[in-house]
PDB file of C-alpha atoms in Angstrom:
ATOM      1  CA  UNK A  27       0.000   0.000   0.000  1.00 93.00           C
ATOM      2  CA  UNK A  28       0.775   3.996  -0.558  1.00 94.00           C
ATOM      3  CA  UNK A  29      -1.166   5.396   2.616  1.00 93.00           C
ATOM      4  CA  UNK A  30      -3.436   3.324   5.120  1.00 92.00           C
ATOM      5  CA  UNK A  31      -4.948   4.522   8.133  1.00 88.00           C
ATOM      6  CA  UNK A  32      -7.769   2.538  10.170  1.00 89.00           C
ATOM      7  CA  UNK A  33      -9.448   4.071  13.175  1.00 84.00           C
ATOM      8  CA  UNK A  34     -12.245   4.731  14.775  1.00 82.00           C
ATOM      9  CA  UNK A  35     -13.662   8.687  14.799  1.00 76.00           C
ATOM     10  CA  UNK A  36     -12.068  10.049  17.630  1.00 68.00           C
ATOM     11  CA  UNK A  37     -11.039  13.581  15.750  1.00 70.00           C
ATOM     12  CA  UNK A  38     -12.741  15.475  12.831  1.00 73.00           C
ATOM     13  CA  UNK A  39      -9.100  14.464  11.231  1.00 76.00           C
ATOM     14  CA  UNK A  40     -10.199  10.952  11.199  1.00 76.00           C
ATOM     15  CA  UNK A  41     -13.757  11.443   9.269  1.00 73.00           C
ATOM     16  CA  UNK A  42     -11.800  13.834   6.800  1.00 78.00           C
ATOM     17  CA  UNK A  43      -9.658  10.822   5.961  1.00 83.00           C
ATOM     18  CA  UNK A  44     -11.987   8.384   5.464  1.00 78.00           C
ATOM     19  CA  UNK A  45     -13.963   9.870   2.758  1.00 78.00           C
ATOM     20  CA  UNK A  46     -10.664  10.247   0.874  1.00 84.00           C
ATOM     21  CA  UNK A  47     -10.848   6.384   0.250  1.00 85.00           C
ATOM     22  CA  UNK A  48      -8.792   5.275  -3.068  1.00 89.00           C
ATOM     23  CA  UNK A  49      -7.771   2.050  -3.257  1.00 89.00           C
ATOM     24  CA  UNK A  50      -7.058   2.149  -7.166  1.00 91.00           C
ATOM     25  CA  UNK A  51      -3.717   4.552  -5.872  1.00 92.00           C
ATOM     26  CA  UNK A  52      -3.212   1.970  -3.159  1.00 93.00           C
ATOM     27  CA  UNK A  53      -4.662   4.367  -0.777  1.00 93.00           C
ATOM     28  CA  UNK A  54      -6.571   2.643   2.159  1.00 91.00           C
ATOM     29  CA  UNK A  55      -8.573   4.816   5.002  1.00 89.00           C
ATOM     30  CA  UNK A  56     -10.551   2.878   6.644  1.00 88.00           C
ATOM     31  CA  UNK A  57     -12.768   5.016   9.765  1.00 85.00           C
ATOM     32  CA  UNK A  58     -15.263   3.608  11.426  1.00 86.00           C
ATOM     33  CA  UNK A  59     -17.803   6.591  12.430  1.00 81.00           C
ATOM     34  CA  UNK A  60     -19.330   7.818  15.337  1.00 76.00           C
ATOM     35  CA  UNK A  61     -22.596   6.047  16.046  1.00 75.00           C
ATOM     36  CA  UNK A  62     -24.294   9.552  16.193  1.00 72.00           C
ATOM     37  CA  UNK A  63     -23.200  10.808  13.650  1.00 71.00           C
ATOM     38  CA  UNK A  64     -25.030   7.991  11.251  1.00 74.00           C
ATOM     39  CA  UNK A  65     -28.228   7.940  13.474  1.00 65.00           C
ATOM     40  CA  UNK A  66     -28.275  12.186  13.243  1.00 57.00           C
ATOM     41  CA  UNK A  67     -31.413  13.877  11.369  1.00 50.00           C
ATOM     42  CA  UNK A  68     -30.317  16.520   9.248  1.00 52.00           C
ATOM     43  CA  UNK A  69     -33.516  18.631   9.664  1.00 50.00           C
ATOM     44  CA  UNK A  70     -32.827  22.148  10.000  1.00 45.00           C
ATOM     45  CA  UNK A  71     -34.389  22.493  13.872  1.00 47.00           C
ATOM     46  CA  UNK A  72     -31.346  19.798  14.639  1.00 47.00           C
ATOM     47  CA  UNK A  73     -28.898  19.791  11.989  1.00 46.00           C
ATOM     48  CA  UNK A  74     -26.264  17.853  14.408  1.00 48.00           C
ATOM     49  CA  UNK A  75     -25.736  15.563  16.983  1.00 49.00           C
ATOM     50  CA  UNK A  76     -24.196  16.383  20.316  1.00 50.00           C
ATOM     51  CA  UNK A  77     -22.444  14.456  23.090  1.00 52.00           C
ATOM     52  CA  UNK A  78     -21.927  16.912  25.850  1.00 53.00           C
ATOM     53  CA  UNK A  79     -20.911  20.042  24.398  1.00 51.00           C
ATOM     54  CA  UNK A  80     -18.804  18.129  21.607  1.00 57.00           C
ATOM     55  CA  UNK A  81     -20.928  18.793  17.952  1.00 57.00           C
ATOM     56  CA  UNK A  82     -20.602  16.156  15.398  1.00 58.00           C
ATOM     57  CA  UNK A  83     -21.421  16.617  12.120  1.00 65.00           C
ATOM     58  CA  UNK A  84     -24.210  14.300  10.897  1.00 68.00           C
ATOM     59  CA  UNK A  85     -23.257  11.897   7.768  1.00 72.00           C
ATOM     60  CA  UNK A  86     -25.272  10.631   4.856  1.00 72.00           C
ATOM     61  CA  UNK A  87     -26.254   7.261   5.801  1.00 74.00           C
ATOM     62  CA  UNK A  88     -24.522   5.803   2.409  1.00 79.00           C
ATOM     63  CA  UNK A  89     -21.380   7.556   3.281  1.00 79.00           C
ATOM     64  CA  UNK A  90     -21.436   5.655   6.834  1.00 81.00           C
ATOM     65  CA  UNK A  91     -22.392   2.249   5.445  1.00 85.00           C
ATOM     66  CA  UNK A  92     -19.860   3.110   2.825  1.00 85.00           C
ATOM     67  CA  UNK A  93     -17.386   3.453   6.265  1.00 85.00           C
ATOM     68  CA  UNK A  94     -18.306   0.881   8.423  1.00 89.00           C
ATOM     69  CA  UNK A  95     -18.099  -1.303   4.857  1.00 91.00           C
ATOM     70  CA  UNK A  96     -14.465  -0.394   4.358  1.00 90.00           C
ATOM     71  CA  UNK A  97     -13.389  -0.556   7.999  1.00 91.00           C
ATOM     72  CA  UNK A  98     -14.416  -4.327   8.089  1.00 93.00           C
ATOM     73  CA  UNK A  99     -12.777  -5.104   4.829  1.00 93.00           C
ATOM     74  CA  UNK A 100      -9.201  -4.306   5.813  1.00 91.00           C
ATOM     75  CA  UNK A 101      -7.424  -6.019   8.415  1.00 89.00           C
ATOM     76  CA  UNK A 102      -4.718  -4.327  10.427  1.00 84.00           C
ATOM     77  CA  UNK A 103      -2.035  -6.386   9.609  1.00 83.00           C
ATOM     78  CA  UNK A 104      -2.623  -6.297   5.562  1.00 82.00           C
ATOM     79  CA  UNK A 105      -2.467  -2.022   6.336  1.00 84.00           C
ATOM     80  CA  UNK A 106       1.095  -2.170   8.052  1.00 80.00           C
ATOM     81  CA  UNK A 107       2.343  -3.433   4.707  1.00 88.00           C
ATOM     82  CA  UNK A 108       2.938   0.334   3.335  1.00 92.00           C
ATOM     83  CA  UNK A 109       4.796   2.974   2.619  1.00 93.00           C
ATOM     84  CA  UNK A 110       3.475   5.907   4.628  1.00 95.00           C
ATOM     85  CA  UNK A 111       0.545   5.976   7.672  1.00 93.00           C
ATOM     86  CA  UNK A 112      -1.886   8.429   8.884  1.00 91.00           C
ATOM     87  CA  UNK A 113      -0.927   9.138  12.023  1.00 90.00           C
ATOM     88  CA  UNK A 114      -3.896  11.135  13.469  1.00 84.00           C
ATOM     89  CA  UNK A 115      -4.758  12.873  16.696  1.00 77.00           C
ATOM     90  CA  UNK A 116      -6.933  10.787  18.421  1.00 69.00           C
ATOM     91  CA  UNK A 117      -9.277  10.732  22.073  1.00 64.00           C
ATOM     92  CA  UNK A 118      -5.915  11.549  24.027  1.00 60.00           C
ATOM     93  CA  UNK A 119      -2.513  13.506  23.338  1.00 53.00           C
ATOM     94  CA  UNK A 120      -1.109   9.408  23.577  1.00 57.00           C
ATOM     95  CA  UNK A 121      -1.638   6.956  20.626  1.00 67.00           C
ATOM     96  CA  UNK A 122      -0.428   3.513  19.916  1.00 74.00           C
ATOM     97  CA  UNK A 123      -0.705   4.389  16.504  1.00 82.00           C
ATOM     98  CA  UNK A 124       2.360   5.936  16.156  1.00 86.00           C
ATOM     99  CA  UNK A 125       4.605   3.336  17.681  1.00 86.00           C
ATOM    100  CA  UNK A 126       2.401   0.665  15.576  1.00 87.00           C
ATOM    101  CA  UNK A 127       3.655   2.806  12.612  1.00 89.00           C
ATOM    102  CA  UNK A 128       7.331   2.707  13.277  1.00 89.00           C
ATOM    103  CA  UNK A 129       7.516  -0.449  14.507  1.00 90.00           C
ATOM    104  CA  UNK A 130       6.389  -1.495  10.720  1.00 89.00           C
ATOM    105  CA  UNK A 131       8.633   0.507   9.144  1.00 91.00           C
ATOM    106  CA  UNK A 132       6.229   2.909   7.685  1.00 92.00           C
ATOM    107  CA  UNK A 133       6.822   6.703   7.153  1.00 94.00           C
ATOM    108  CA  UNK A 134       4.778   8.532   9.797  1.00 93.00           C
ATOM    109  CA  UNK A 135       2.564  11.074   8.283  1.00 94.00           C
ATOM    110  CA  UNK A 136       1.140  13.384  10.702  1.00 91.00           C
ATOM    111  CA  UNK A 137      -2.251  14.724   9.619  1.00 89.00           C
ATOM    112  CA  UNK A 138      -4.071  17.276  11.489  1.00 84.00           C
ATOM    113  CA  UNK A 139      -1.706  18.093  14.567  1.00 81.00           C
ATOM    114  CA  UNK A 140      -1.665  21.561  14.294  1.00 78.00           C
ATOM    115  CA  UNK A 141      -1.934  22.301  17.424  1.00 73.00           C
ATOM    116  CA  UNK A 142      -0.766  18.779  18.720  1.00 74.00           C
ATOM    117  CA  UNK A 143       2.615  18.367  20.350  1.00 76.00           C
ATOM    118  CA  UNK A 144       4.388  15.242  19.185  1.00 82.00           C
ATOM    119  CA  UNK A 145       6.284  13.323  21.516  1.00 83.00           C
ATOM    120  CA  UNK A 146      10.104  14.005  22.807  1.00 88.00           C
ATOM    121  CA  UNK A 147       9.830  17.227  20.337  1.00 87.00           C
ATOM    122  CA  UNK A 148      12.498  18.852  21.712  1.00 91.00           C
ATOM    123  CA  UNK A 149      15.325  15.670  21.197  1.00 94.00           C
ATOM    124  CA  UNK A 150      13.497  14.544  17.586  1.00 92.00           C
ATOM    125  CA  UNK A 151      13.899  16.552  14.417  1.00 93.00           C
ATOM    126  CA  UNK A 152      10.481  14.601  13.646  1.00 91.00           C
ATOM    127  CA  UNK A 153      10.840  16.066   9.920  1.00 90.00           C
ATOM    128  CA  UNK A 154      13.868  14.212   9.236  1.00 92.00           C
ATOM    129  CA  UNK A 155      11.794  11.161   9.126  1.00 91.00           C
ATOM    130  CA  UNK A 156       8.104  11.981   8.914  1.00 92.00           C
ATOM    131  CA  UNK A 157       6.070  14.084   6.755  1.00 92.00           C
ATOM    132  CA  UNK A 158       3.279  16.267   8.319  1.00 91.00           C
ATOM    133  CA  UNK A 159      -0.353  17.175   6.107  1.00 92.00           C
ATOM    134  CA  UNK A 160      -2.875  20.403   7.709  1.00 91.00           C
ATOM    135  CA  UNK A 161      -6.236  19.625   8.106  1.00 87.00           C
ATOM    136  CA  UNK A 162      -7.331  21.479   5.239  1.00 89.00           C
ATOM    137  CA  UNK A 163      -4.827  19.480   2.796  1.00 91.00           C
ATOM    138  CA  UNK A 164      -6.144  18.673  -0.731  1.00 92.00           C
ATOM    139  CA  UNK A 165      -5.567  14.435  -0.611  1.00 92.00           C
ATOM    140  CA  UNK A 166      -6.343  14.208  -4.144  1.00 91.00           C
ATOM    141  CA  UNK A 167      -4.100  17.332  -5.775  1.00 93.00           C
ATOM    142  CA  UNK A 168      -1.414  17.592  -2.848  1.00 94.00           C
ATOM    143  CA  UNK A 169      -1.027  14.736  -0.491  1.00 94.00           C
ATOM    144  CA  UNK A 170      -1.622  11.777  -3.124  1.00 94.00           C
ATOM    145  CA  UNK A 171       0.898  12.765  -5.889  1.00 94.00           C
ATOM    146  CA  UNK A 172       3.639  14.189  -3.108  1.00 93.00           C
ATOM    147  CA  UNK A 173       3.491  10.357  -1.334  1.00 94.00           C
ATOM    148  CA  UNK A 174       3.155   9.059  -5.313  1.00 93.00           C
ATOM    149  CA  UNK A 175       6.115  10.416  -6.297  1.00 92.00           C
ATOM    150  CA  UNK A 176       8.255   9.906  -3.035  1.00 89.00           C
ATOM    151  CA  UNK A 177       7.536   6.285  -2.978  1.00 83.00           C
ATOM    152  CA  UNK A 178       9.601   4.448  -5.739  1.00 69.00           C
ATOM    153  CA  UNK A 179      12.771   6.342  -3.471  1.00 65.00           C
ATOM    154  CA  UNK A 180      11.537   5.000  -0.872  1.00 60.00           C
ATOM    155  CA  UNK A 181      10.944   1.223  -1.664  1.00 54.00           C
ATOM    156  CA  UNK A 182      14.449   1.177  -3.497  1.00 45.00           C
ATOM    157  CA  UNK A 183      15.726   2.321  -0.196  1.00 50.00           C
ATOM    158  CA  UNK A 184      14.135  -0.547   1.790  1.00 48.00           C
TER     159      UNK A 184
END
């Protein structure tokens, strides 16, 4: 694989990647969402769900069976045969994800930490070895054909 991610929605990071989907570039993101947010009535007098005073935004009920579809079709070992991994903020500043990541020899790629503070910061130069995507990144014009064209370096350097 190119990119794979699989996760449950913990961060609006984590729904943006999963409708970004493409397995014909060997792109797999795979996010199983929030129960609300597939249950949620878009009418306008409640246009989105709430748990406490966190807002989620409600999903088209194809797009979630579309998600829970795709989560279920990948398992996690197949994903940790890639190139690069999401590496995503999550319910709490610590994630297994990123030591998963590493210990597979994938390329971390840090999407949506913005205001996130990655661990040991001030002893890692995390960019020597990681690449790092805004939330706002275009997948298909930006983040796609930068890991596209890095990759062939990459797997002759394996």
């Amino acid at each position: 694989w190119l990119l794979t991610f699989k996760g449950t929605h913990s961060h609006v990071s984590r729904v943006r990647a999963g409708l970004h989907h493409h397995e014909a570039r060997r792109v797999v993101l795979a996010t199983y969402p929030h129960p609300m947010q597939c249950m949620t009535s878009t009418k306008i007098e409640r246009p989105f769900a709430a748990i406490g005073s966190k807002r989620l935004h409600p999903l088209h009920a194809d797009c979630c069976n579309r998600m829970k579809y795709l989560y279920g079709k990948y398992h996690y070992d197949d994903l940790m045969n890639s190139s690069f991994a999401l590496v995503m903020p999550g319910r709490q500043p610590a994630s297994y994800r990123l030591a998963e990541v590493m210990a597979r020899g994938c390329i971390p790629v840090f999407y949506g930490f913005e205001d996130a503070v990655l661990p040991y910061e001030e002893l890692i130069d995390w960019s020597a070895f990681s690449l790092t995507a805004p939330l706002d990144v275009d997948f298909e014009g930006v983040l796609f054909p930068m890991l596209e064209a890095a990759a062939p370096v990459i797997t002759r350097a394996k």
